[in-house]
PDB file of C-alpha atoms and ligand atoms in Angstrom:
ATOM      1  CA  MET Z 157      14.759 -21.398   4.335  1.00  0.00           C
ATOM      2  CA  MET Z 158      11.380 -20.358   3.004  1.00  0.00           C
ATOM      3  CA  ARG Z 159       9.322 -17.538   4.501  1.00  0.00           C
ATOM      4  CA  PHE Z 160       5.578 -17.025   4.705  1.00  0.00           C
ATOM      5  CA  GLY Z 161       3.919 -13.678   3.987  1.00  0.00           C
ATOM      6  CA  PHE Z 162       0.387 -12.410   4.699  1.00  0.00           C
ATOM      7  CA  ASP Z 163      -1.145  -9.292   3.192  1.00  0.00           C
ATOM      8  CA  ILE Z 164      -4.254  -8.542   5.244  1.00  0.00           C
ATOM      9  CA  GLY Z 165      -6.606  -6.165   3.462  1.00  0.00           C
ATOM     10  CA  GLY Z 166     -10.134  -4.998   4.198  1.00  0.00           C
ATOM     11  CA  THR Z 167     -11.514  -7.199   1.382  1.00  0.00           C
ATOM     12  CA  ASN Z 168      -9.177 -10.201   1.230  1.00  0.00           C
ATOM     13  CA  ILE Z 169      -6.430 -11.856   3.203  1.00  0.00           C
ATOM     14  CA  ALA Z 170      -3.778 -12.918   0.692  1.00  0.00           C
ATOM     15  CA  ALA Z 171      -0.800 -15.068   1.598  1.00  0.00           C
ATOM     16  CA  GLY Z 172       2.002 -17.078   0.103  1.00  0.00           C
ATOM     17  CA  ILE Z 173       5.412 -18.659   0.444  1.00  0.00           C
ATOM     18  CA  ILE Z 174       8.611 -16.869  -0.590  1.00  0.00           C
ATOM     19  CA  ASP Z 175      11.651 -18.949  -1.508  1.00  0.00           C
ATOM     20  CA  GLU Z 176      15.330 -18.196  -0.883  1.00  0.00           C
ATOM     21  CA  ASN Z 177      15.446 -16.128  -4.108  1.00  0.00           C
ATOM     22  CA  ASN Z 178      12.604 -13.836  -2.964  1.00  0.00           C
ATOM     23  CA  ARG Z 179      10.219 -15.489  -5.402  1.00  0.00           C
ATOM     24  CA  LEU Z 180       6.582 -16.080  -4.490  1.00  0.00           C
ATOM     25  CA  ILE Z 181       6.204 -19.796  -5.215  1.00  0.00           C
ATOM     26  CA  VAL Z 182       2.620 -20.362  -4.081  1.00  0.00           C
ATOM     27  CA  LYS Z 183      -0.237 -18.116  -2.980  1.00  0.00           C
ATOM     28  CA  ASP Z 184      -3.921 -18.096  -2.134  1.00  0.00           C
ATOM     29  CA  SER Z 185      -6.466 -15.822  -0.496  1.00  0.00           C
ATOM     30  CA  VAL Z 186      -9.665 -15.837   1.562  1.00  0.00           C
ATOM     31  CA  LYS Z 187     -12.246 -13.152   2.263  1.00  0.00           C
ATOM     32  CA  PHE Z 188     -11.515 -10.845   5.190  1.00  0.00           C
ATOM     33  CA  PRO Z 189     -14.158 -11.764   7.810  1.00  0.00           C
ATOM     34  CA  ARG Z 190     -15.446  -8.210   8.149  1.00  0.00           C
ATOM     35  CA  GLY Z 191     -17.313  -7.442  11.352  1.00  0.00           C
ATOM     36  CA  GLU Z 192     -16.733 -10.905  12.843  1.00  0.00           C
ATOM     37  CA  GLY Z 193     -14.080  -9.879  15.351  1.00  0.00           C
ATOM     38  CA  ASN Z 194     -10.351 -10.438  15.697  1.00  0.00           C
ATOM     39  CA  GLU Z 195     -10.674 -14.142  16.548  1.00  0.00           C
ATOM     40  CA  ALA Z 196     -12.278 -14.765  13.173  1.00  0.00           C
ATOM     41  CA  VAL Z 197      -9.383 -12.947  11.471  1.00  0.00           C
ATOM     42  CA  ILE Z 198      -6.845 -15.127  13.288  1.00  0.00           C
ATOM     43  CA  ALA Z 199      -8.804 -18.281  12.412  1.00  0.00           C
ATOM     44  CA  ALA Z 200      -8.962 -17.217   8.749  1.00  0.00           C
ATOM     45  CA  CYS Z 201      -5.199 -16.582   8.706  1.00  0.00           C
ATOM     46  CA  ALA Z 202      -4.432 -19.906  10.377  1.00  0.00           C
ATOM     47  CA  GLY Z 203      -6.694 -21.785   7.948  1.00  0.00           C
ATOM     48  CA  LEU Z 204      -5.068 -20.083   4.959  1.00  0.00           C
ATOM     49  CA  TYR Z 205      -1.554 -20.804   6.293  1.00  0.00           C
ATOM     50  CA  ARG Z 206      -2.286 -24.503   6.716  1.00  0.00           C
ATOM     51  CA  SER Z 207      -4.088 -24.926   3.399  1.00  0.00           C
ATOM     52  CA  ILE Z 208      -1.291 -23.199   1.446  1.00  0.00           C
ATOM     53  CA  LEU Z 209       1.327 -25.410   3.079  1.00  0.00           C
ATOM     54  CA  ALA Z 210      -0.763 -28.551   2.537  1.00  0.00           C
ATOM     55  CA  ASN Z 211      -1.563 -27.770  -1.114  1.00  0.00           C
ATOM     56  CA  ALA Z 212       2.088 -27.048  -1.863  1.00  0.00           C
ATOM     57  CA  ALA Z 213       3.216 -30.120   0.129  1.00  0.00           C
ATOM     58  CA  ILE Z 214       5.585 -27.945   2.150  1.00  0.00           C
ATOM     59  CA  SER Z 215       6.263 -28.804   5.770  1.00  0.00           C
ATOM     60  CA  GLU Z 216       5.882 -26.217   8.557  1.00  0.00           C
ATOM     61  CA  ASN Z 217       9.472 -27.092   9.459  1.00  0.00           C
ATOM     62  CA  ASP Z 218      10.655 -25.535   6.197  1.00  0.00           C
ATOM     63  CA  ILE Z 219       9.117 -22.161   7.093  1.00  0.00           C
ATOM     64  CA  LYS Z 220      11.507 -19.868   8.937  1.00  0.00           C
ATOM     65  CA  GLY Z 221       8.903 -17.362  10.040  1.00  0.00           C
ATOM     66  CA  VAL Z 222       5.878 -15.313   9.089  1.00  0.00           C
ATOM     67  CA  GLY Z 223       5.635 -11.681   8.033  1.00  0.00           C
ATOM     68  CA  VAL Z 224       2.313  -9.864   8.100  1.00  0.00           C
ATOM     69  CA  ALA Z 225       1.471  -6.716   6.153  1.00  0.00           C
ATOM     70  CA  VAL Z 226      -1.434  -4.633   7.473  1.00  0.00           C
ATOM     71  CA  PRO Z 227      -3.008  -1.402   6.205  1.00  0.00           C
ATOM     72  CA  GLY Z 228      -2.213   0.744   9.198  1.00  0.00           C
ATOM     73  CA  SER Z 229       0.385   1.863  11.696  1.00  0.00           C
ATOM     74  CA  VAL Z 230       2.274  -0.881  13.484  1.00  0.00           C
ATOM     75  CA  LEU Z 231       4.829  -1.045  16.270  1.00  0.00           C
ATOM     76  CA  PRO Z 232       7.033  -3.814  14.866  1.00  0.00           C
ATOM     77  CA  GLN Z 233       9.147  -4.246  18.009  1.00  0.00           C
ATOM     78  CA  LYS Z 234       6.035  -4.778  20.129  1.00  0.00           C
ATOM     79  CA  GLY Z 235       4.118  -6.711  17.484  1.00  0.00           C
ATOM     80  CA  ILE Z 236       1.147  -4.354  17.848  1.00  0.00           C
ATOM     81  CA  VAL Z 237      -1.155  -2.936  15.194  1.00  0.00           C
ATOM     82  CA  VAL Z 238      -1.835   0.533  16.586  1.00  0.00           C
ATOM     83  CA  ASP Z 239      -4.518   1.632  14.130  1.00  0.00           C
ATOM     84  CA  ALA Z 240      -5.712  -0.093  10.983  1.00  0.00           C
ATOM     85  CA  HIS Z 241      -9.009   1.728  10.498  1.00  0.00           C
ATOM     86  CA  ASN Z 242     -10.075  -0.311   7.479  1.00  0.00           C
ATOM     87  CA  LEU Z 243      -9.664  -3.570   9.437  1.00  0.00           C
ATOM     88  CA  GLY Z 244     -11.057  -2.352  12.758  1.00  0.00           C
ATOM     89  CA  PHE Z 245      -7.725  -3.140  14.516  1.00  0.00           C
ATOM     90  CA  HIS Z 246      -6.775  -0.747  17.300  1.00  0.00           C
ATOM     91  CA  HIS Z 247      -3.920  -1.592  19.683  1.00  0.00           C
ATOM     92  CA  THR Z 248      -4.213  -5.206  18.571  1.00  0.00           C
ATOM     93  CA  PRO Z 249      -1.345  -7.526  19.659  1.00  0.00           C
ATOM     94  CA  LEU Z 250      -1.515  -9.306  16.318  1.00  0.00           C
ATOM     95  CA  ALA Z 251       2.018 -10.769  16.251  1.00  0.00           C
ATOM     96  CA  ALA Z 252       1.687 -12.604  19.577  1.00  0.00           C
ATOM     97  CA  VAL Z 253      -1.798 -13.955  18.895  1.00  0.00           C
ATOM     98  CA  LEU Z 254      -0.959 -15.115  15.371  1.00  0.00           C
ATOM     99  CA  SER Z 255       2.338 -16.576  16.539  1.00  0.00           C
ATOM    100  CA  ASP Z 256       0.409 -18.701  19.098  1.00  0.00           C
ATOM    101  CA  ALA Z 257      -1.945 -19.903  16.377  1.00  0.00           C
ATOM    102  CA  LEU Z 258       0.795 -20.730  13.835  1.00  0.00           C
ATOM    103  CA  HIS Z 259       3.602 -21.787  16.217  1.00  0.00           C
ATOM    104  CA  LYS Z 260       5.996 -19.547  14.284  1.00  0.00           C
ATOM    105  CA  PRO Z 261       7.661 -16.205  14.966  1.00  0.00           C
ATOM    106  CA  VAL Z 262       5.537 -13.413  13.453  1.00  0.00           C
ATOM    107  CA  GLU Z 263       6.716  -9.943  12.390  1.00  0.00           C
ATOM    108  CA  LEU Z 264       4.502  -7.025  11.360  1.00  0.00           C
ATOM    109  CA  ILE Z 265       4.908  -4.404   8.659  1.00  0.00           C
ATOM    110  CA  ASN Z 266       2.693  -1.711   7.152  1.00  0.00           C
ATOM    111  CA  ASP Z 267       1.234  -2.935   3.820  1.00  0.00           C
ATOM    112  CA  ALA Z 268       2.672  -0.075   1.766  1.00  0.00           C
ATOM    113  CA  ASP Z 269       6.086  -0.521   3.400  1.00  0.00           C
ATOM    114  CA  ALA Z 270       5.898  -4.187   2.409  1.00  0.00           C
ATOM    115  CA  ALA Z 271       5.072  -3.245  -1.187  1.00  0.00           C
ATOM    116  CA  THR Z 272       7.944  -0.743  -1.151  1.00  0.00           C
ATOM    117  CA  LEU Z 273      10.390  -3.421  -0.014  1.00  0.00           C
ATOM    118  CA  ALA Z 274       9.212  -5.697  -2.815  1.00  0.00           C
ATOM    119  CA  GLU Z 275       9.633  -2.874  -5.344  1.00  0.00           C
ATOM    120  CA  GLN Z 276      13.142  -2.223  -4.020  1.00  0.00           C
ATOM    121  CA  LYS Z 277      14.184  -5.891  -4.204  1.00  0.00           C
ATOM    122  CA  ILE Z 278      12.495  -7.074  -7.394  1.00  0.00           C
ATOM    123  CA  GLY Z 279      10.512  -4.222  -8.946  1.00  0.00           C
ATOM    124  CA  SER Z 280      10.575  -0.631 -10.120  1.00  0.00           C
ATOM    125  CA  LEU Z 281      12.818   0.725  -7.335  1.00  0.00           C
ATOM    126  CA  VAL Z 282      15.698  -1.728  -7.814  1.00  0.00           C
ATOM    127  CA  GLY Z 283      19.008   0.129  -7.727  1.00  0.00           C
ATOM    128  CA  THR Z 284      17.677   3.313  -6.131  1.00  0.00           C
ATOM    129  CA  SER Z 285      19.141   4.722  -2.959  1.00  0.00           C
ATOM    130  CA  THR Z 286      16.414   7.257  -2.124  1.00  0.00           C
ATOM    131  CA  SER Z 287      12.988   6.572  -3.557  1.00  0.00           C
ATOM    132  CA  VAL Z 288       9.293   6.527  -2.751  1.00  0.00           C
ATOM    133  CA  MET Z 289       6.423   4.182  -3.418  1.00  0.00           C
ATOM    134  CA  ILE Z 290       2.839   5.447  -3.251  1.00  0.00           C
ATOM    135  CA  THR Z 291      -0.026   2.935  -3.481  1.00  0.00           C
ATOM    136  CA  ILE Z 292      -3.353   4.243  -4.698  1.00  0.00           C
ATOM    137  CA  GLY Z 293      -6.260   2.002  -3.765  1.00  0.00           C
ATOM    138  CA  THR Z 294      -9.142   2.270  -1.326  1.00  0.00           C
ATOM    139  CA  GLY Z 295      -6.691   4.222   0.811  1.00  0.00           C
ATOM    140  CA  ILE Z 296      -3.289   5.711   0.133  1.00  0.00           C
ATOM    141  CA  GLY Z 297      -0.189   4.137   1.530  1.00  0.00           C
ATOM    142  CA  GLY Z 298       3.446   4.804   0.938  1.00  0.00           C
ATOM    143  CA  GLY Z 299       6.945   3.754   1.780  1.00  0.00           C
ATOM    144  CA  LEU Z 300      10.286   5.538   1.713  1.00  0.00           C
ATOM    145  CA  ILE Z 301      13.670   4.106   0.821  1.00  0.00           C
ATOM    146  CA  VAL Z 302      16.331   6.345   2.354  1.00  0.00           C
ATOM    147  CA  ASN Z 303      20.013   5.583   1.776  1.00  0.00           C
ATOM    148  CA  GLY Z 304      19.105   2.143   0.475  1.00  0.00           C
ATOM    149  CA  GLU Z 305      17.010   1.141   3.496  1.00  0.00           C
ATOM    150  CA  LEU Z 306      13.283   1.154   4.174  1.00  0.00           C
ATOM    151  CA  PHE Z 307      12.718   4.114   6.509  1.00  0.00           C
ATOM    152  CA  ARG Z 308      10.332   2.905   9.204  1.00  0.00           C
ATOM    153  CA  GLY Z 309       9.793   6.179  11.048  1.00  0.00           C
ATOM    154  CA  GLY Z 310      11.919   8.117  13.482  1.00  0.00           C
ATOM    155  CA  ARG Z 311      10.010   6.830  16.512  1.00  0.00           C
ATOM    156  CA  GLY Z 312       9.160   3.403  15.130  1.00  0.00           C
ATOM    157  CA  ASN Z 313       5.602   4.313  14.140  1.00  0.00           C
ATOM    158  CA  GLY Z 314       6.329   3.984  10.430  1.00  0.00           C
ATOM    159  CA  THR Z 315       5.293   6.604   7.896  1.00  0.00           C
ATOM    160  CA  GLU Z 316       1.758   7.488   6.803  1.00  0.00           C
ATOM    161  CA  PRO Z 317       2.090   9.599   3.660  1.00  0.00           C
ATOM    162  CA  GLY Z 318      -1.582   9.055   2.798  1.00  0.00           C
ATOM    163  CA  HIS Z 319      -2.523  11.165   5.794  1.00  0.00           C
ATOM    164  CA  MET Z 320      -0.590  14.297   4.906  1.00  0.00           C
ATOM    165  CA  VAL Z 321      -3.231  17.029   4.995  1.00  0.00           C
ATOM    166  CA  LEU Z 322      -3.887  18.428   1.525  1.00  0.00           C
ATOM    167  CA  ARG Z 323      -6.861  20.701   2.305  1.00  0.00           C
ATOM    168  CA  ASN Z 324      -7.664  22.532   5.511  1.00  0.00           C
ATOM    169  CA  ASP Z 325     -11.120  21.609   6.739  1.00  0.00           C
ATOM    170  CA  GLY Z 326     -11.537  19.316   3.712  1.00  0.00           C
ATOM    171  CA  ARG Z 327     -13.507  16.097   3.422  1.00  0.00           C
ATOM    172  CA  LEU Z 328     -13.436  13.731   6.399  1.00  0.00           C
ATOM    173  CA  CYS Z 329     -10.912  10.862   6.240  1.00  0.00           C
ATOM    174  CA  THR Z 330     -11.455   7.417   7.845  1.00  0.00           C
ATOM    175  CA  CYS Z 331      -8.713   8.385  10.326  1.00  0.00           C
ATOM    176  CA  GLY Z 332     -10.941  11.146  11.719  1.00  0.00           C
ATOM    177  CA  VAL Z 333      -8.954  14.088  10.318  1.00  0.00           C
ATOM    178  CA  LYS Z 334     -10.312  16.334   7.565  1.00  0.00           C
ATOM    179  CA  GLY Z 335      -8.552  16.877   4.243  1.00  0.00           C
ATOM    180  CA  CYS Z 336      -6.034  13.990   4.121  1.00  0.00           C
ATOM    181  CA  ALA Z 337      -4.382  13.216   0.778  1.00  0.00           C
ATOM    182  CA  GLU Z 338      -6.133   9.834   0.989  1.00  0.00           C
ATOM    183  CA  VAL Z 339      -9.515  11.511   0.630  1.00  0.00           C
ATOM    184  CA  TYR Z 340      -8.499  13.378  -2.542  1.00  0.00           C
ATOM    185  CA  CYS Z 341      -6.037  11.076  -4.312  1.00  0.00           C
ATOM    186  CA  SER Z 342      -7.316   7.543  -3.596  1.00  0.00           C
ATOM    187  CA  ALA Z 343      -9.480   5.402  -5.858  1.00  0.00           C
ATOM    188  CA  THR Z 344     -12.260   5.999  -3.341  1.00  0.00           C
ATOM    189  CA  ARG Z 345     -12.336   9.681  -4.328  1.00  0.00           C
ATOM    190  CA  LEU Z 346     -12.880   8.788  -7.994  1.00  0.00           C
ATOM    191  CA  CYS Z 347     -15.607   6.291  -7.003  1.00  0.00           C
ATOM    192  CA  LYS Z 348     -17.417   8.757  -4.725  1.00  0.00           C
ATOM    193  CA  ASP Z 349     -17.323  11.675  -7.164  1.00  0.00           C
ATOM    194  CA  GLY Z 350     -18.008   9.423 -10.147  1.00  0.00           C
ATOM    195  CA  GLU Z 351     -21.170   8.057  -8.506  1.00  0.00           C
ATOM    196  CA  ALA Z 352     -22.819  11.447  -9.030  1.00  0.00           C
ATOM    197  CA  PHE Z 353     -22.845  10.858 -12.807  1.00  0.00           C
ATOM    198  CA  GLY Z 354     -23.264   7.079 -12.901  1.00  0.00           C
ATOM    199  CA  LYS Z 355     -19.577   6.040 -12.871  1.00  0.00           C
ATOM    200  CA  PRO Z 356     -19.228   4.346  -9.480  1.00  0.00           C
ATOM    201  CA  THR Z 357     -15.745   2.830  -9.832  1.00  0.00           C
ATOM    202  CA  ALA Z 358     -12.363   4.406 -10.481  1.00  0.00           C
ATOM    203  CA  LYS Z 359     -12.091   2.255 -13.608  1.00  0.00           C
ATOM    204  CA  ASP Z 360     -15.468   3.554 -14.882  1.00  0.00           C
ATOM    205  CA  VAL Z 361     -14.338   7.152 -14.364  1.00  0.00           C
ATOM    206  CA  ILE Z 362     -11.010   6.584 -16.117  1.00  0.00           C
ATOM    207  CA  GLU Z 363     -12.605   4.731 -19.056  1.00  0.00           C
ATOM    208  CA  ALA Z 364     -15.220   7.492 -19.434  1.00  0.00           C
ATOM    209  CA  ALA Z 365     -12.523  10.186 -19.289  1.00  0.00           C
ATOM    210  CA  LYS Z 366     -10.535   8.326 -21.953  1.00  0.00           C
ATOM    211  CA  ALA Z 367     -13.688   8.230 -24.100  1.00  0.00           C
ATOM    212  CA  GLY Z 368     -14.045  12.017 -23.744  1.00  0.00           C
ATOM    213  CA  ASN Z 369     -17.002  12.157 -21.313  1.00  0.00           C
ATOM    214  CA  GLU Z 370     -16.981  15.797 -20.108  1.00  0.00           C
ATOM    215  CA  GLN Z 371     -17.930  15.119 -16.469  1.00  0.00           C
ATOM    216  CA  ALA Z 372     -15.398  12.319 -16.160  1.00  0.00           C
ATOM    217  CA  LEU Z 373     -12.702  14.480 -17.756  1.00  0.00           C
ATOM    218  CA  ALA Z 374     -13.427  17.355 -15.371  1.00  0.00           C
ATOM    219  CA  LEU Z 375     -13.208  15.001 -12.393  1.00  0.00           C
ATOM    220  CA  PHE Z 376     -10.049  13.366 -13.733  1.00  0.00           C
ATOM    221  CA  ARG Z 377      -8.349  16.776 -14.255  1.00  0.00           C
ATOM    222  CA  GLU Z 378      -9.222  17.816 -10.705  1.00  0.00           C
ATOM    223  CA  TYR Z 379      -7.892  14.480  -9.469  1.00  0.00           C
ATOM    224  CA  VAL Z 380      -4.586  14.937 -11.328  1.00  0.00           C
ATOM    225  CA  ASP Z 381      -4.326  18.477  -9.925  1.00  0.00           C
ATOM    226  CA  ASP Z 382      -4.704  17.137  -6.359  1.00  0.00           C
ATOM    227  CA  PHE Z 383      -2.439  14.171  -6.982  1.00  0.00           C
ATOM    228  CA  GLY Z 384       0.195  16.417  -8.573  1.00  0.00           C
ATOM    229  CA  SER Z 385       0.195  18.763  -5.563  1.00  0.00           C
ATOM    230  CA  TYR Z 386       0.617  15.779  -3.293  1.00  0.00           C
ATOM    231  CA  ILE Z 387       3.492  14.212  -5.239  1.00  0.00           C
ATOM    232  CA  ALA Z 388       5.213  17.601  -5.682  1.00  0.00           C
ATOM    233  CA  SER Z 389       5.192  18.039  -1.874  1.00  0.00           C
ATOM    234  CA  ILE Z 390       6.790  14.613  -1.464  1.00  0.00           C
ATOM    235  CA  VAL Z 391       9.427  15.536  -4.056  1.00  0.00           C
ATOM    236  CA  ASN Z 392      10.177  18.798  -2.220  1.00  0.00           C
ATOM    237  CA  LEU Z 393      10.519  16.967   1.092  1.00  0.00           C
ATOM    238  CA  LEU Z 394      12.811  14.160  -0.033  1.00  0.00           C
ATOM    239  CA  ASP Z 395      14.285  14.895  -3.462  1.00  0.00           C
ATOM    240  CA  PRO Z 396      13.965  11.183  -4.336  1.00  0.00           C
ATOM    241  CA  GLU Z 397      15.536   9.619  -7.431  1.00  0.00           C
ATOM    242  CA  ARG Z 398      12.339   7.832  -8.380  1.00  0.00           C
ATOM    243  CA  ILE Z 399       8.692   7.636  -7.330  1.00  0.00           C
ATOM    244  CA  ALA Z 400       6.730   4.457  -8.057  1.00  0.00           C
ATOM    245  CA  ILE Z 401       2.941   4.618  -8.216  1.00  0.00           C
ATOM    246  CA  GLY Z 402       1.156   1.344  -7.425  1.00  0.00           C
ATOM    247  CA  GLY Z 403      -2.356   0.148  -6.625  1.00  0.00           C
ATOM    248  CA  GLY Z 404      -5.420  -0.150  -8.847  1.00  0.00           C
ATOM    249  CA  VAL Z 405      -5.432   3.427 -10.184  1.00  0.00           C
ATOM    250  CA  SER Z 406      -1.881   3.019 -11.536  1.00  0.00           C
ATOM    251  CA  GLY Z 407      -3.449   0.635 -14.088  1.00  0.00           C
ATOM    252  CA  ALA Z 408      -4.463   3.816 -15.979  1.00  0.00           C
ATOM    253  CA  GLY Z 409      -0.797   3.907 -17.109  1.00  0.00           C
ATOM    254  CA  SER Z 410       0.304   6.837 -19.254  1.00  0.00           C
ATOM    255  CA  PHE Z 411      -3.217   8.314 -19.293  1.00  0.00           C
ATOM    256  CA  LEU Z 412      -2.578   9.165 -15.629  1.00  0.00           C
ATOM    257  CA  LEU Z 413       1.201   9.353 -15.533  1.00  0.00           C
ATOM    258  CA  ASP Z 414       1.744  11.780 -18.421  1.00  0.00           C
ATOM    259  CA  PRO Z 415      -0.456  14.608 -17.026  1.00  0.00           C
ATOM    260  CA  LEU Z 416       0.740  13.776 -13.509  1.00  0.00           C
ATOM    261  CA  ARG Z 417       4.409  14.213 -14.519  1.00  0.00           C
ATOM    262  CA  GLU Z 418       3.577  17.569 -16.131  1.00  0.00           C
ATOM    263  CA  ASP Z 419       1.681  18.732 -13.053  1.00  0.00           C
ATOM    264  CA  VAL Z 420       4.470  17.676 -10.674  1.00  0.00           C
ATOM    265  CA  ALA Z 421       7.080  19.345 -12.885  1.00  0.00           C
ATOM    266  CA  ARG Z 422       5.069  22.596 -12.705  1.00  0.00           C
ATOM    267  CA  LYS Z 423       4.677  22.468  -8.938  1.00  0.00           C
ATOM    268  CA  CYS Z 424       7.917  21.011  -7.617  1.00  0.00           C
ATOM    269  CA  PHE Z 425      10.628  23.356  -6.366  1.00  0.00           C
ATOM    270  CA  PHE Z 426      13.539  21.857  -8.275  1.00  0.00           C
ATOM    271  CA  GLU Z 427      14.595  22.461 -11.858  1.00  0.00           C
ATOM    272  CA  THR Z 428      14.166  18.802 -12.678  1.00  0.00           C
ATOM    273  CA  CYS Z 429      11.742  16.210 -11.383  1.00  0.00           C
ATOM    274  CA  PRO Z 430      12.481  12.657 -10.329  1.00  0.00           C
ATOM    275  CA  GLU Z 431      11.272   9.813 -12.506  1.00  0.00           C
ATOM    276  CA  ILE Z 432       7.639   8.878 -11.864  1.00  0.00           C
ATOM    277  CA  VAL Z 433       6.936   5.280 -12.890  1.00  0.00           C
ATOM    278  CA  VAL Z 434       4.285   2.604 -12.474  1.00  0.00           C
ATOM    279  CA  ALA Z 435       5.199   0.049  -9.787  1.00  0.00           C
ATOM    280  CA  SER Z 436       6.134  -3.281 -11.324  1.00  0.00           C
ATOM    281  CA  ALA Z 437       6.162  -5.898  -8.549  1.00  0.00           C
ATOM    282  CA  GLY Z 438       2.413  -6.394  -9.091  1.00  0.00           C
ATOM    283  CA  ASN Z 439      -0.504  -7.226  -6.839  1.00  0.00           C
ATOM    284  CA  ASP Z 440       1.557  -9.676  -4.806  1.00  0.00           C
ATOM    285  CA  ALA Z 441       4.046  -7.016  -3.675  1.00  0.00           C
ATOM    286  CA  GLY Z 442       2.443  -6.921  -0.200  1.00  0.00           C
ATOM    287  CA  ILE Z 443       2.823 -10.681   0.338  1.00  0.00           C
ATOM    288  CA  ILE Z 444       6.384 -10.672  -0.980  1.00  0.00           C
ATOM    289  CA  GLY Z 445       7.391  -7.671   1.151  1.00  0.00           C
ATOM    290  CA  ALA Z 446       5.824  -9.291   4.214  1.00  0.00           C
ATOM    291  CA  GLY Z 447       7.884 -12.423   3.571  1.00  0.00           C
ATOM    292  CA  LEU Z 448      11.007 -10.338   3.086  1.00  0.00           C
ATOM    293  CA  ILE Z 449      10.935  -8.926   6.637  1.00  0.00           C
ATOM    294  CA  VAL Z 450      11.230 -12.341   8.252  1.00  0.00           C
ATOM    295  CA  SER Z 451      14.623 -12.209   9.953  1.00  0.00           C
TER     296      SER Z 451
HETATM  297  C1  BGC E 187      -3.453   3.470   6.026  1.00  0.00           C
HETATM  298  C2  BGC E 187      -2.035   3.051   5.658  1.00  0.00           C
HETATM  299  C3  BGC E 187      -2.082   2.045   4.525  1.00  0.00           C
HETATM  300  C4  BGC E 187      -2.908   2.565   3.380  1.00  0.00           C
HETATM  301  C5  BGC E 187      -3.046   1.566   2.245  1.00  0.00           C
HETATM  302  C6  BGC E 187      -4.163   3.963   4.804  1.00  0.00           C
HETATM  303  O1  BGC E 187      -5.460   4.329   5.134  1.00  0.00           O
HETATM  304  O2  BGC E 187      -3.400   4.493   7.001  1.00  0.00           O
HETATM  305  O3  BGC E 187      -1.374   2.522   6.755  1.00  0.00           O
HETATM  306  O4  BGC E 187      -0.776   1.755   4.121  1.00  0.00           O
HETATM  307  O5  BGC E 187      -4.204   2.944   3.809  1.00  0.00           O
HETATM  308  O6  BGC E 187      -3.659   0.399   2.662  1.00  0.00           O
END
């Protein structure tokens, strides 16, 4: 049977239908109704669900269930989003409420875990037994494949590699702690620091660095230094076979990956480093991974 996946982000809610071969056969998105409350989010999800089914002429009866990826910690067994700071969800019983609205069973997953599952099934992590996916966007998310399975935390809370502390008493993170990796290695860091010299997006900073702009190059080098320290720590912790880097910043390709690989090789404990590659399941990895968890 087919499965339905949602990827709820702070800007857009994207969703689609996954067929029996794990292919996304139809998708669409709507704006995340920021600041309008949880009911508005549920209404937006329900509207998107119905319009995707109607446009694809697929009956609700052909949908086995619904998976939902959210940018935060979830308790999958209880169907609760514990904290998704960028969505304003705190102890939100999302699975039950959405299940009532859609008349389907609903399962929750962290957005980066969903992307990791998609990478493992159809993307850059296919064939690995122990591997890591790190997504670099507004925030930093990540997922771990351990012994061929997505590792969802020892106590069921999931994993939050974006909130490993990189600097004591560093810049304040949205989670309330100072110095998280997210503050130093996300696209948001490039945007914030780039603003100071008129390059307010990560893309602007990267393009300017490529063109040899001194300020952009200095910022980019500092960014790679931070990012390298972060990835080297992950390598030391897990000794993974491969690390996939996804999210908007990974679009910089070898301009980012080449110096990053060198930096990680310098800092990691082992004689050799794991492969570091760009994620390949694309922007829809969250929707696909959400669909994949439907049991
Ligand atoms: C959240 C993670 C999420 C990541 C990417 C972080 O701020 O804590 O749960 O995976 O952003 O959206």
